[in-house]
């Protein structure tokens, strides 16, 4: 589950940093929004927003009303909910993100596969429902990207990045230059774990540490079979 969160964040930041968008243009909304942690929510009314565990069809409808005649473009990753459960259980069972306010990490760490995946599934259910509410039947302004397509191969990764750029800026050069598209495409490759094994690591602003956002593949395989 973390892989999609970090990849979405990484690609969005890459795009708008290369386009030299000012900081005020990009915001972040995370559920739950912790007033004591500035890394969860900021610039919550910015025109470009990254949502973490916080976007659903109701939010989309409200934002569409607020946008008036302006087009509201949405893009996000979709993943098999059972894969999400297995990944989340193994990630938190390993003691990752002890300060996470959404998952009962300490409890999951002490649980075996059956009870641990059950609790993880209960915690993830609302998020899976939110995901489905937006991406099960996406409209023309909503781009659904399959996370597995981007992580299975570098070709799939590159194709997903191009689809994302086409969705935001079109296929021409009216909104983005050929040079900027090229720079974004090349820089984004750093986030492709097939090319770069370190892509599964990221800086955690809350703890000022480099953290692993991948889950143990053996654990995931066993957890998925439960």
JSON list of N, CA and C in Angstrom, two decimals, residues 22-54:
[
{"chain": "A", "resi": 22, "resn": "UNK", "atom": "N", "xyz": [5.76, 27.35, -8.11]},
{"chain": "A", "resi": 22, "resn": "UNK", "atom": "CA", "xyz": [6.09, 27.83, -6.75]},
{"chain": "A", "resi": 22, "resn": "UNK", "atom": "C", "xyz": [5.48, 26.91, -5.69]},
{"chain": "A", "resi": 23, "resn": "UNK", "atom": "N", "xyz": [6.06, 26.94, -4.50]},
{"chain": "A", "resi": 23, "resn": "UNK", "atom": "CA", "xyz": [5.61, 26.07, -3.41]},
{"chain": "A", "resi": 23, "resn": "UNK", "atom": "C", "xyz": [4.13, 26.25, -3.10]},
{"chain": "A", "resi": 24, "resn": "UNK", "atom": "N", "xyz": [3.64, 27.48, -3.25]},
{"chain": "A", "resi": 24, "resn": "UNK", "atom": "CA", "xyz": [2.25, 27.77, -2.90]},
{"chain": "A", "resi": 24, "resn": "UNK", "atom": "C", "xyz": [1.25, 27.07, -3.83]},
{"chain": "A", "resi": 25, "resn": "UNK", "atom": "N", "xyz": [1.73, 26.58, -4.96]},
{"chain": "A", "resi": 25, "resn": "UNK", "atom": "CA", "xyz": [0.84, 25.97, -5.95]},
{"chain": "A", "resi": 25, "resn": "UNK", "atom": "C", "xyz": [0.52, 24.52, -5.59]},
{"chain": "A", "resi": 26, "resn": "UNK", "atom": "N", "xyz": [1.40, 23.87, -4.83]},
{"chain": "A", "resi": 26, "resn": "UNK", "atom": "CA", "xyz": [1.25, 22.45, -4.52]},
{"chain": "A", "resi": 26, "resn": "UNK", "atom": "C", "xyz": [0.93, 22.27, -3.04]},
{"chain": "A", "resi": 27, "resn": "UNK", "atom": "N", "xyz": [-0.10, 21.47, -2.75]},
{"chain": "A", "resi": 27, "resn": "UNK", "atom": "CA", "xyz": [-0.48, 21.20, -1.36]},
{"chain": "A", "resi": 27, "resn": "UNK", "atom": "C", "xyz": [-0.62, 19.72, -1.10]},
{"chain": "A", "resi": 28, "resn": "UNK", "atom": "N", "xyz": [-0.86, 19.38, 0.15]},
{"chain": "A", "resi": 28, "resn": "UNK", "atom": "CA", "xyz": [-0.98, 17.97, 0.54]},
{"chain": "A", "resi": 28, "resn": "UNK", "atom": "C", "xyz": [-2.07, 17.84, 1.59]},
{"chain": "A", "resi": 29, "resn": "UNK", "atom": "N", "xyz": [-2.91, 16.82, 1.40]},
{"chain": "A", "resi": 29, "resn": "UNK", "atom": "CA", "xyz": [-4.00, 16.55, 2.35]},
{"chain": "A", "resi": 29, "resn": "UNK", "atom": "C", "xyz": [-3.92, 15.07, 2.74]},
{"chain": "A", "resi": 30, "resn": "UNK", "atom": "N", "xyz": [-3.76, 14.81, 4.02]},
{"chain": "A", "resi": 30, "resn": "UNK", "atom": "CA", "xyz": [-3.65, 13.43, 4.49]},
{"chain": "A", "resi": 30, "resn": "UNK", "atom": "C", "xyz": [-4.66, 13.17, 5.60]},
{"chain": "A", "resi": 31, "resn": "UNK", "atom": "N", "xyz": [-5.20, 11.96, 5.59]},
{"chain": "A", "resi": 31, "resn": "UNK", "atom": "CA", "xyz": [-6.11, 11.57, 6.67]},
{"chain": "A", "resi": 31, "resn": "UNK", "atom": "C", "xyz": [-5.42, 10.52, 7.54]},
{"chain": "A", "resi": 32, "resn": "UNK", "atom": "N", "xyz": [-5.44, 10.74, 8.87]},
{"chain": "A", "resi": 32, "resn": "UNK", "atom": "CA", "xyz": [-5.95, 11.93, 9.56]},
{"chain": "A", "resi": 32, "resn": "UNK", "atom": "C", "xyz": [-4.95, 13.09, 9.48]},
{"chain": "A", "resi": 33, "resn": "UNK", "atom": "N", "xyz": [-5.48, 14.29, 9.42]},
{"chain": "A", "resi": 33, "resn": "UNK", "atom": "CA", "xyz": [-4.65, 15.48, 9.34]},
{"chain": "A", "resi": 33, "resn": "UNK", "atom": "C", "xyz": [-4.21, 15.87, 10.75]},
{"chain": "A", "resi": 34, "resn": "UNK", "atom": "N", "xyz": [-2.91, 15.76, 11.01]},
{"chain": "A", "resi": 34, "resn": "UNK", "atom": "CA", "xyz": [-2.36, 15.98, 12.35]},
{"chain": "A", "resi": 34, "resn": "UNK", "atom": "C", "xyz": [-1.85, 17.42, 12.46]},
{"chain": "A", "resi": 35, "resn": "UNK", "atom": "N", "xyz": [-2.50, 18.21, 13.29]},
{"chain": "A", "resi": 35, "resn": "UNK", "atom": "CA", "xyz": [-2.13, 19.62, 13.45]},
{"chain": "A", "resi": 35, "resn": "UNK", "atom": "C", "xyz": [-0.73, 19.77, 14.05]},
{"chain": "A", "resi": 36, "resn": "UNK", "atom": "N", "xyz": [-0.25, 18.72, 14.71]},
{"chain": "A", "resi": 36, "resn": "UNK", "atom": "CA", "xyz": [1.08, 18.77, 15.32]},
{"chain": "A", "resi": 36, "resn": "UNK", "atom": "C", "xyz": [2.18, 18.29, 14.37]},
{"chain": "A", "resi": 37, "resn": "UNK", "atom": "N", "xyz": [1.78, 17.82, 13.20]},
{"chain": "A", "resi": 37, "resn": "UNK", "atom": "CA", "xyz": [2.75, 17.32, 12.23]},
{"chain": "A", "resi": 37, "resn": "UNK", "atom": "C", "xyz": [2.57, 18.06, 10.91]},
{"chain": "A", "resi": 38, "resn": "UNK", "atom": "N", "xyz": [3.45, 19.01, 10.61]},
{"chain": "A", "resi": 38, "resn": "UNK", "atom": "CA", "xyz": [3.30, 19.81, 9.39]},
{"chain": "A", "resi": 38, "resn": "UNK", "atom": "C", "xyz": [3.49, 19.02, 8.11]},
{"chain": "A", "resi": 39, "resn": "UNK", "atom": "N", "xyz": [3.93, 17.77, 8.21]},
{"chain": "A", "resi": 39, "resn": "UNK", "atom": "CA", "xyz": [4.15, 16.97, 7.02]},
{"chain": "A", "resi": 39, "resn": "UNK", "atom": "C", "xyz": [2.89, 16.23, 6.57]},
{"chain": "A", "resi": 40, "resn": "UNK", "atom": "N", "xyz": [1.80, 16.34, 7.31]},
{"chain": "A", "resi": 40, "resn": "UNK", "atom": "CA", "xyz": [0.58, 15.66, 6.90]},
{"chain": "A", "resi": 40, "resn": "UNK", "atom": "C", "xyz": [-0.29, 16.55, 6.02]},
{"chain": "A", "resi": 41, "resn": "UNK", "atom": "N", "xyz": [-0.47, 17.79, 6.40]},
{"chain": "A", "resi": 41, "resn": "UNK", "atom": "CA", "xyz": [-1.36, 18.69, 5.65]},
{"chain": "A", "resi": 41, "resn": "UNK", "atom": "C", "xyz": [-0.75, 20.08, 5.51]},
{"chain": "A", "resi": 42, "resn": "UNK", "atom": "N", "xyz": [-0.74, 20.57, 4.31]},
{"chain": "A", "resi": 42, "resn": "UNK", "atom": "CA", "xyz": [-0.31, 21.96, 4.08]},
{"chain": "A", "resi": 42, "resn": "UNK", "atom": "C", "xyz": [-0.89, 22.43, 2.73]},
{"chain": "A", "resi": 43, "resn": "UNK", "atom": "N", "xyz": [-1.03, 23.75, 2.60]},
{"chain": "A", "resi": 43, "resn": "UNK", "atom": "CA", "xyz": [-1.58, 24.35, 1.37]},
{"chain": "A", "resi": 43, "resn": "UNK", "atom": "C", "xyz": [-2.81, 23.59, 0.90]},
{"chain": "A", "resi": 44, "resn": "UNK", "atom": "N", "xyz": [-3.77, 23.40, 1.79]},
{"chain": "A", "resi": 44, "resn": "UNK", "atom": "CA", "xyz": [-4.90, 22.52, 1.51]},
{"chain": "A", "resi": 44, "resn": "UNK", "atom": "C", "xyz": [-5.89, 23.09, 0.49]},
{"chain": "A", "resi": 45, "resn": "UNK", "atom": "N", "xyz": [-5.69, 24.34, 0.07]},
{"chain": "A", "resi": 45, "resn": "UNK", "atom": "CA", "xyz": [-6.52, 24.92, -0.97]},
{"chain": "A", "resi": 45, "resn": "UNK", "atom": "C", "xyz": [-5.71, 25.19, -2.23]},
{"chain": "A", "resi": 46, "resn": "UNK", "atom": "N", "xyz": [-4.50, 24.63, -2.31]},
{"chain": "A", "resi": 46, "resn": "UNK", "atom": "CA", "xyz": [-3.65, 24.85, -3.48]},
{"chain": "A", "resi": 46, "resn": "UNK", "atom": "C", "xyz": [-4.30, 24.24, -4.73]},
{"chain": "A", "resi": 47, "resn": "UNK", "atom": "N", "xyz": [-4.03, 24.79, -5.91]},
{"chain": "A", "resi": 47, "resn": "UNK", "atom": "CA", "xyz": [-4.62, 24.25, -7.14]},
{"chain": "A", "resi": 47, "resn": "UNK", "atom": "C", "xyz": [-4.14, 22.85, -7.48]},
{"chain": "A", "resi": 48, "resn": "UNK", "atom": "N", "xyz": [-2.94, 22.48, -7.03]},
{"chain": "A", "resi": 48, "resn": "UNK", "atom": "CA", "xyz": [-2.42, 21.12, -7.22]},
{"chain": "A", "resi": 48, "resn": "UNK", "atom": "C", "xyz": [-2.32, 20.49, -5.84]},
{"chain": "A", "resi": 49, "resn": "UNK", "atom": "N", "xyz": [-3.04, 19.38, -5.64]},
{"chain": "A", "resi": 49, "resn": "UNK", "atom": "CA", "xyz": [-3.05, 18.75, -4.33]},
{"chain": "A", "resi": 49, "resn": "UNK", "atom": "C", "xyz": [-2.77, 17.26, -4.41]},
{"chain": "A", "resi": 50, "resn": "UNK", "atom": "N", "xyz": [-1.94, 16.79, -3.48]},
{"chain": "A", "resi": 50, "resn": "UNK", "atom": "CA", "xyz": [-1.68, 15.37, -3.33]},
{"chain": "A", "resi": 50, "resn": "UNK", "atom": "C", "xyz": [-2.51, 14.89, -2.15]},
{"chain": "A", "resi": 51, "resn": "UNK", "atom": "N", "xyz": [-3.36, 13.91, -2.39]},
{"chain": "A", "resi": 51, "resn": "UNK", "atom": "CA", "xyz": [-4.19, 13.36, -1.32]},
{"chain": "A", "resi": 51, "resn": "UNK", "atom": "C", "xyz": [-3.63, 12.00, -0.89]},
{"chain": "A", "resi": 52, "resn": "UNK", "atom": "N", "xyz": [-3.49, 11.82, 0.42]},
{"chain": "A", "resi": 52, "resn": "UNK", "atom": "CA", "xyz": [-3.04, 10.55, 0.98]},
{"chain": "A", "resi": 52, "resn": "UNK", "atom": "C", "xyz": [-4.13, 10.02, 1.91]},
{"chain": "A", "resi": 53, "resn": "UNK", "atom": "N", "xyz": [-4.75, 8.93, 1.50]},
{"chain": "A", "resi": 53, "resn": "UNK", "atom": "CA", "xyz": [-5.83, 8.30, 2.30]},
{"chain": "A", "resi": 53, "resn": "UNK", "atom": "C", "xyz": [-6.94, 9.30, 2.60]},
{"chain": "A", "resi": 54, "resn": "UNK", "atom": "N", "xyz": [-7.21, 10.23, 1.70]},
{"chain": "A", "resi": 54, "resn": "UNK", "atom": "CA", "xyz": [-8.14, 11.31, 2.03]},
{"chain": "A", "resi": 54, "resn": "UNK", "atom": "C", "xyz": [-9.06, 11.70, 0.88]}
]
